[in-house]
């Protein structure tokens, strides 16, 4: 991937993680990865490994917090959940994306009326 | 501000890395396990399940690496890695490291030493709060023709008017700096002090740490016998006794009460030195009409908040202008000047030019050291070419490699700089003990030390030096094609060519710099040698001198002064150690007072145009005792007294200047014709030889001698010609003086030869320093040339072997190598000479009074360098000559 694409990708990945956590509640890394793949309709074929640096970044920025817990199979796993700042960030990012897509849509739509 | 939080988190990630790694390991393995479980449930077999899980993760190591890079600050980690690696590298090649560190220690140490001096003398501000707000106000003499207007002291009336009329200053104070005889201990001592107005402490904004400062009402006669002492004087005279307030101290024979002690470290330099302060009571004469002409006060003032120096300057000039118009008799043409205390002291010290030259010299020494090191590193890095190529092949970026090399250089430099500090410390100690030619110099030496500023300078300089010498080798090495060094037999091909060209260039540069430095320092050494060899014009050996400044009410009358000194002279001449004794108001080689003069038969249009001459009061035995030859006429006798016909003796320079080829004997002059007791017409009765005061650098000054008996003064020098070593007679001299009056302090007790060398104001110190730096540079240049040539010859061993095998004689090889080496030396010398041509003129222009500058330095320097260069070539050449052709050919 080129440098630019990587940045854009990292930005969207962060939003996808946050949104997933908002909808699903606390989840471990594997679960988040699986969920993102599902939600995107399996259109995104990503390396799960790219998730972990992104999770770390979000944790450093204070949008998510991590805690070790037990999965359904009683396996130890690190669970992530949204913080309050994270929730606010989700709203903000969502709004910003909606605006962007609206503007682009106008450009891409055929000239009408 | 999530990014700030993230940054702090990353800083935190530098620590406890092992436990974080374990946590990551656990998380990733749990991830994989969960994926495997799902895969198994989906129907894959265990091996496939695991394989798919790992594939989907995308490379465990890669993930871990990305995670780690995100976790902390990679820059810091890589730098720490570089430092660790660098230290290993330096340990692995101890020879190179040692040479580099020693070179750096010398170069940086020299710079640190000079900077300590510069910091102490030029850069350090006076120890008062807001030093830039303290100003010195001076009167400015009317400009005389081509000469720049001189700043001078201020009269009491002018000071009072300035203080009343100016609005720019929060406080203004006047001070009269003088020397005093104090007696708190048994023997009287001569000490510098000042009479100051009470507002002095306000102007400085420094108040006594113990006791109090003066009150306004203490500025009156009768109430002024109070004194504030400096911390040092308090320690010396009263042993630091805290009960000193209220105790009494004798000042010029009178009892003064100590009322305050200034804080430790309060010290003004140069002509403002004082070890204690007493109130300033202007004499009544100075407060009336013509007293406006008596300019003897120094004026300090602190700017009001919000006012700047420029405004204050304009305002004071305007006030001076008004005074010049209202008091034409005394102030016509006089102006004023306001300058910050710091600037004034710097200008006063005359040290600026010398220090600039020193700084330049020592900077060159460091440059030469850096070229040495650059060469050294280029050679050393070629041996590590393989290492770098492998790293490039493994994916290291060029910048990364260059960074690593630079880090190694910085480590070297910091170690070298660290070693340079104790060297500088020792050098500064030695320097300070040589700063002893007068009181001023002693005060200056106290300011020179290795302090915090100097250490910071050293650290910064080390890093800059590292970048300077490291950048070229770093770029050269890091930007090599990654293939080189990996293939065998690739020695010497294209990389070698660029490298050796660079190295040769560096040698040429080094030789050029060394030449420039040698010429410059050579000039100073030459000047000094000239001075040493000049004859002084009289017999200066076996002369003991001392000064006595009479203090005390008893000596206000001229008669009493005459009695004292004549009694002392008689006693001195009857001492068994003495062959003869005499008195003089100034010693030869000291600057005499100067007075205005009217020569009979040579009228001048205006009083301002009257010429000046040096003026010396001497006893009849003066010429016999000092050995200054009397060329015409006669010396003074006992008959030349105040009541008899006034007579003078002039020196040759005077006769030449004012009488030309005419006979001076019998002519008349009027000394200080502005009025007063001196304005009588005196007859010239003798002509004496010139003292070679400027040691051949300048024409001698015109000087005029008058008999002591007719012009007694309170301060005279005693001159004794001794039969043996002059210093053996010091006790006898002291006893002789104290036998007449035991309350008088004796100062400046030293031999005439010492007085002469003291008057050179540190020239010997300067040349000594320049000479040492030249030697260091020469040594470094020699090492540099030697090192590079050895290396280059070593690279060409193969070629030498072939030549020898093909029939070349060893002497031809010798010749070849020496020719190559000397070509470099020659190129460097030529280049350096070109730039050096400007130096003689530069030195002559910067140091006034130097007229004769031989060009020996310009000739000697290239010769010395060529010789050194030749020697440096010779050893590698001999080694090349001894190469065994079979060994060379076999060794690929």
PDB file of C-alpha atoms in Angstrom, chain B residues 711-881:
ATOM      1  CA  UNK B 711      58.181  70.410  42.459  1.00  0.00           C
ATOM      2  CA  UNK B 712      57.626  68.172  45.445  1.00  0.00           C
ATOM      3  CA  UNK B 713      54.609  65.865  45.291  1.00  0.00           C
ATOM      4  CA  UNK B 714      53.087  63.316  47.604  1.00  0.00           C
ATOM      5  CA  UNK B 715      53.594  60.236  45.457  1.00  0.00           C
ATOM      6  CA  UNK B 716      57.082  59.264  44.408  1.00  0.00           C
ATOM      7  CA  UNK B 717      58.941  56.176  43.296  1.00  0.00           C
ATOM      8  CA  UNK B 718      62.106  55.202  45.127  1.00  0.00           C
ATOM      9  CA  UNK B 719      64.868  53.851  42.924  1.00  0.00           C
ATOM     10  CA  UNK B 720      67.867  52.098  44.403  1.00  0.00           C
ATOM     11  CA  UNK B 721      70.837  50.725  42.518  1.00  0.00           C
ATOM     12  CA  UNK B 722      71.978  47.694  44.460  1.00  0.00           C
ATOM     13  CA  UNK B 723      75.356  46.059  44.594  1.00  0.00           C
ATOM     14  CA  UNK B 724      73.910  42.558  44.381  1.00  0.00           C
ATOM     15  CA  UNK B 725      70.492  41.054  43.738  1.00  0.00           C
ATOM     16  CA  UNK B 726      67.927  43.850  44.077  1.00  0.00           C
ATOM     17  CA  UNK B 727      65.401  41.736  45.944  1.00  0.00           C
ATOM     18  CA  UNK B 728      67.867  41.182  48.765  1.00  0.00           C
ATOM     19  CA  UNK B 729      67.569  44.838  49.629  1.00  0.00           C
ATOM     20  CA  UNK B 730      63.804  44.915  50.108  1.00  0.00           C
ATOM     21  CA  UNK B 731      63.869  44.653  53.863  1.00  0.00           C
ATOM     22  CA  UNK B 732      66.444  47.400  54.155  1.00  0.00           C
ATOM     23  CA  UNK B 733      64.347  49.589  51.904  1.00  0.00           C
ATOM     24  CA  UNK B 734      61.275  49.048  54.028  1.00  0.00           C
ATOM     25  CA  UNK B 735      63.158  49.801  57.202  1.00  0.00           C
ATOM     26  CA  UNK B 736      64.566  52.967  55.697  1.00  0.00           C
ATOM     27  CA  UNK B 737      61.116  54.243  54.774  1.00  0.00           C
ATOM     28  CA  UNK B 738      59.464  53.304  58.044  1.00  0.00           C
ATOM     29  CA  UNK B 739      62.303  54.855  59.990  1.00  0.00           C
ATOM     30  CA  UNK B 740      61.083  58.186  58.661  1.00  0.00           C
ATOM     31  CA  UNK B 741      57.342  57.473  59.079  1.00  0.00           C
ATOM     32  CA  UNK B 742      56.027  54.047  60.003  1.00  0.00           C
ATOM     33  CA  UNK B 743      52.458  54.842  58.965  1.00  0.00           C
ATOM     34  CA  UNK B 744      53.140  55.066  55.270  1.00  0.00           C
ATOM     35  CA  UNK B 745      52.407  52.129  53.005  1.00  0.00           C
ATOM     36  CA  UNK B 746      55.019  50.938  50.503  1.00  0.00           C
ATOM     37  CA  UNK B 747      53.679  49.579  47.249  1.00  0.00           C
ATOM     38  CA  UNK B 748      54.854  48.169  43.932  1.00  0.00           C
ATOM     39  CA  UNK B 749      58.017  46.790  45.444  1.00  0.00           C
ATOM     40  CA  UNK B 750      59.764  45.111  42.521  1.00  0.00           C
ATOM     41  CA  UNK B 751      62.898  45.157  40.434  1.00  0.00           C
ATOM     42  CA  UNK B 752      63.157  47.477  37.465  1.00  0.00           C
ATOM     43  CA  UNK B 753      63.352  44.523  35.110  1.00  0.00           C
ATOM     44  CA  UNK B 754      60.108  43.230  36.509  1.00  0.00           C
ATOM     45  CA  UNK B 755      58.546  46.653  36.110  1.00  0.00           C
ATOM     46  CA  UNK B 756      59.599  46.669  32.464  1.00  0.00           C
ATOM     47  CA  UNK B 757      58.155  43.264  31.764  1.00  0.00           C
ATOM     48  CA  UNK B 758      54.981  44.202  33.638  1.00  0.00           C
ATOM     49  CA  UNK B 759      54.578  47.215  31.413  1.00  0.00           C
ATOM     50  CA  UNK B 760      54.349  45.029  28.375  1.00  0.00           C
ATOM     51  CA  UNK B 761      50.842  44.259  29.555  1.00  0.00           C
ATOM     52  CA  UNK B 762      50.782  40.608  28.940  1.00  0.00           C
ATOM     53  CA  UNK B 763      52.547  40.471  25.604  1.00  0.00           C
ATOM     54  CA  UNK B 764      54.634  37.582  26.808  1.00  0.00           C
ATOM     55  CA  UNK B 765      51.491  35.777  27.877  1.00  0.00           C
ATOM     56  CA  UNK B 766      49.877  36.337  24.511  1.00  0.00           C
ATOM     57  CA  UNK B 767      52.875  35.086  22.559  1.00  0.00           C
ATOM     58  CA  UNK B 768      53.226  32.141  24.871  1.00  0.00           C
ATOM     59  CA  UNK B 769      49.635  31.169  24.220  1.00  0.00           C
ATOM     60  CA  UNK B 770      49.883  31.674  20.478  1.00  0.00           C
ATOM     61  CA  UNK B 771      53.099  29.695  20.409  1.00  0.00           C
ATOM     62  CA  UNK B 772      51.543  26.801  22.306  1.00  0.00           C
ATOM     63  CA  UNK B 773      48.552  26.678  19.984  1.00  0.00           C
ATOM     64  CA  UNK B 774      50.847  26.738  16.990  1.00  0.00           C
ATOM     65  CA  UNK B 775      52.757  23.789  18.352  1.00  0.00           C
ATOM     66  CA  UNK B 776      49.568  21.850  18.985  1.00  0.00           C
ATOM     67  CA  UNK B 777      48.367  22.558  15.463  1.00  0.00           C
ATOM     68  CA  UNK B 778      51.696  21.582  13.970  1.00  0.00           C
ATOM     69  CA  UNK B 779      51.655  18.338  15.877  1.00  0.00           C
ATOM     70  CA  UNK B 780      48.144  17.585  14.711  1.00  0.00           C
ATOM     71  CA  UNK B 781      48.978  18.417  11.121  1.00  0.00           C
ATOM     72  CA  UNK B 782      51.995  16.139  11.230  1.00  0.00           C
ATOM     73  CA  UNK B 783      49.909  13.313  12.631  1.00  0.00           C
ATOM     74  CA  UNK B 784      47.273  13.912  10.020  1.00  0.00           C
ATOM     75  CA  UNK B 785      49.641  13.837   7.086  1.00  0.00           C
ATOM     76  CA  UNK B 786      51.380  10.798   8.489  1.00  0.00           C
ATOM     77  CA  UNK B 787      48.145   8.961   9.063  1.00  0.00           C
ATOM     78  CA  UNK B 788      46.670   9.592   5.641  1.00  0.00           C
ATOM     79  CA  UNK B 789      49.839   8.777   3.785  1.00  0.00           C
ATOM     80  CA  UNK B 790      50.311   5.553   5.708  1.00  0.00           C
ATOM     81  CA  UNK B 791      46.804   4.588   4.815  1.00  0.00           C
ATOM     82  CA  UNK B 792      47.082   5.505   1.153  1.00  0.00           C
ATOM     83  CA  UNK B 793      50.356   3.703   0.822  1.00  0.00           C
ATOM     84  CA  UNK B 794      48.858   0.679   2.519  1.00  0.00           C
ATOM     85  CA  UNK B 795      46.087   0.681  -0.073  1.00  0.00           C
ATOM     86  CA  UNK B 796      48.632   0.613  -2.812  1.00  0.00           C
ATOM     87  CA  UNK B 797      50.669  -2.274  -1.474  1.00  0.00           C
ATOM     88  CA  UNK B 798      49.496  -4.419  -4.344  1.00  0.00           C
ATOM     89  CA  UNK B 799      50.645  -1.842  -6.845  1.00  0.00           C
ATOM     90  CA  UNK B 800      54.003  -1.425  -5.131  1.00  0.00           C
ATOM     91  CA  UNK B 801      54.511  -5.157  -5.229  1.00  0.00           C
ATOM     92  CA  UNK B 802      53.931  -5.209  -8.974  1.00  0.00           C
ATOM     93  CA  UNK B 803      56.296  -2.343  -9.551  1.00  0.00           C
ATOM     94  CA  UNK B 804      59.015  -4.008  -7.528  1.00  0.00           C
ATOM     95  CA  UNK B 805      58.461  -7.302  -9.280  1.00  0.00           C
ATOM     96  CA  UNK B 806      58.754  -5.521 -12.629  1.00  0.00           C
ATOM     97  CA  UNK B 807      62.172  -4.231 -11.680  1.00  0.00           C
ATOM     98  CA  UNK B 808      61.674  -0.931  -9.913  1.00  0.00           C
ATOM     99  CA  UNK B 809      64.402  -0.070  -7.442  1.00  0.00           C
ATOM    100  CA  UNK B 810      63.321   0.424  -3.846  1.00  0.00           C
ATOM    101  CA  UNK B 811      64.698   3.934  -3.958  1.00  0.00           C
ATOM    102  CA  UNK B 812      62.364   4.681  -6.831  1.00  0.00           C
ATOM    103  CA  UNK B 813      59.407   3.566  -4.738  1.00  0.00           C
ATOM    104  CA  UNK B 814      60.652   5.772  -1.922  1.00  0.00           C
ATOM    105  CA  UNK B 815      60.852   8.660  -4.298  1.00  0.00           C
ATOM    106  CA  UNK B 816      57.399   7.980  -5.668  1.00  0.00           C
ATOM    107  CA  UNK B 817      55.712   8.002  -2.313  1.00  0.00           C
ATOM    108  CA  UNK B 818      57.573  11.043  -1.081  1.00  0.00           C
ATOM    109  CA  UNK B 819      56.776  12.911  -4.268  1.00  0.00           C
ATOM    110  CA  UNK B 820      53.096  12.126  -3.899  1.00  0.00           C
ATOM    111  CA  UNK B 821      53.086  13.185  -0.322  1.00  0.00           C
ATOM    112  CA  UNK B 822      55.020  16.391  -0.849  1.00  0.00           C
ATOM    113  CA  UNK B 823      52.731  17.285  -3.720  1.00  0.00           C
ATOM    114  CA  UNK B 824      49.894  17.405  -1.219  1.00  0.00           C
ATOM    115  CA  UNK B 825      51.978  19.374   1.258  1.00  0.00           C
ATOM    116  CA  UNK B 826      53.023  21.751  -1.473  1.00  0.00           C
ATOM    117  CA  UNK B 827      49.481  22.339  -2.660  1.00  0.00           C
ATOM    118  CA  UNK B 828      48.346  23.008   0.883  1.00  0.00           C
ATOM    119  CA  UNK B 829      51.240  25.340   1.573  1.00  0.00           C
ATOM    120  CA  UNK B 830      50.584  27.320  -1.569  1.00  0.00           C
ATOM    121  CA  UNK B 831      46.899  27.665  -0.772  1.00  0.00           C
ATOM    122  CA  UNK B 832      47.617  28.624   2.802  1.00  0.00           C
ATOM    123  CA  UNK B 833      50.216  31.196   1.825  1.00  0.00           C
ATOM    124  CA  UNK B 834      47.752  32.885  -0.474  1.00  0.00           C
ATOM    125  CA  UNK B 835      45.366  33.437   2.394  1.00  0.00           C
ATOM    126  CA  UNK B 836      48.149  34.284   4.833  1.00  0.00           C
ATOM    127  CA  UNK B 837      49.267  37.324   2.912  1.00  0.00           C
ATOM    128  CA  UNK B 838      46.526  39.291   4.572  1.00  0.00           C
ATOM    129  CA  UNK B 839      47.701  38.497   8.096  1.00  0.00           C
ATOM    130  CA  UNK B 840      50.605  40.921   8.640  1.00  0.00           C
ATOM    131  CA  UNK B 841      48.421  43.828   7.717  1.00  0.00           C
ATOM    132  CA  UNK B 842      45.571  42.553   9.871  1.00  0.00           C
ATOM    133  CA  UNK B 843      47.767  42.277  12.941  1.00  0.00           C
ATOM    134  CA  UNK B 844      49.336  45.681  12.370  1.00  0.00           C
ATOM    135  CA  UNK B 845      45.933  47.282  12.006  1.00  0.00           C
ATOM    136  CA  UNK B 846      44.502  45.700  15.135  1.00  0.00           C
ATOM    137  CA  UNK B 847      47.290  46.450  17.547  1.00  0.00           C
ATOM    138  CA  UNK B 848      48.163  50.089  17.545  1.00  0.00           C
ATOM    139  CA  UNK B 849      51.723  51.097  17.566  1.00  0.00           C
ATOM    140  CA  UNK B 850      53.116  48.175  15.645  1.00  0.00           C
ATOM    141  CA  UNK B 851      54.908  49.565  12.694  1.00  0.00           C
ATOM    142  CA  UNK B 852      57.727  47.207  11.956  1.00  0.00           C
ATOM    143  CA  UNK B 853      56.577  43.789  10.949  1.00  0.00           C
ATOM    144  CA  UNK B 854      59.147  41.637   9.365  1.00  0.00           C
ATOM    145  CA  UNK B 855      58.118  38.917   7.030  1.00  0.00           C
ATOM    146  CA  UNK B 856      60.114  36.237   8.753  1.00  0.00           C
ATOM    147  CA  UNK B 857      56.907  34.576   9.816  1.00  0.00           C
ATOM    148  CA  UNK B 858      55.763  34.338   6.209  1.00  0.00           C
ATOM    149  CA  UNK B 859      59.002  32.652   5.239  1.00  0.00           C
ATOM    150  CA  UNK B 860      59.570  30.495   8.282  1.00  0.00           C
ATOM    151  CA  UNK B 861      56.122  28.957   8.438  1.00  0.00           C
ATOM    152  CA  UNK B 862      56.157  27.250   5.028  1.00  0.00           C
ATOM    153  CA  UNK B 863      59.679  26.033   5.674  1.00  0.00           C
ATOM    154  CA  UNK B 864      58.701  24.487   8.992  1.00  0.00           C
ATOM    155  CA  UNK B 865      55.600  22.926   7.506  1.00  0.00           C
ATOM    156  CA  UNK B 866      57.513  21.517   4.556  1.00  0.00           C
ATOM    157  CA  UNK B 867      60.017  19.942   6.898  1.00  0.00           C
ATOM    158  CA  UNK B 868      57.320  18.445   9.077  1.00  0.00           C
ATOM    159  CA  UNK B 869      55.481  17.234   5.998  1.00  0.00           C
ATOM    160  CA  UNK B 870      58.598  15.612   4.657  1.00  0.00           C
ATOM    161  CA  UNK B 871      59.204  13.758   7.888  1.00  0.00           C
ATOM    162  CA  UNK B 872      55.607  12.644   7.916  1.00  0.00           C
ATOM    163  CA  UNK B 873      55.989  11.265   4.394  1.00  0.00           C
ATOM    164  CA  UNK B 874      59.233   9.561   5.051  1.00  0.00           C
ATOM    165  CA  UNK B 875      58.128   6.766   7.332  1.00  0.00           C
ATOM    166  CA  UNK B 876      55.296   5.467   5.112  1.00  0.00           C
ATOM    167  CA  UNK B 877      57.634   5.806   2.165  1.00  0.00           C
ATOM    168  CA  UNK B 878      60.201   3.602   3.791  1.00  0.00           C
ATOM    169  CA  UNK B 879      57.558   1.080   4.602  1.00  0.00           C
ATOM    170  CA  UNK B 880      56.420   1.047   1.002  1.00  0.00           C
ATOM    171  CA  UNK B 881      59.970   0.518  -0.091  1.00  0.00           C
TER     172      UNK B 881
END
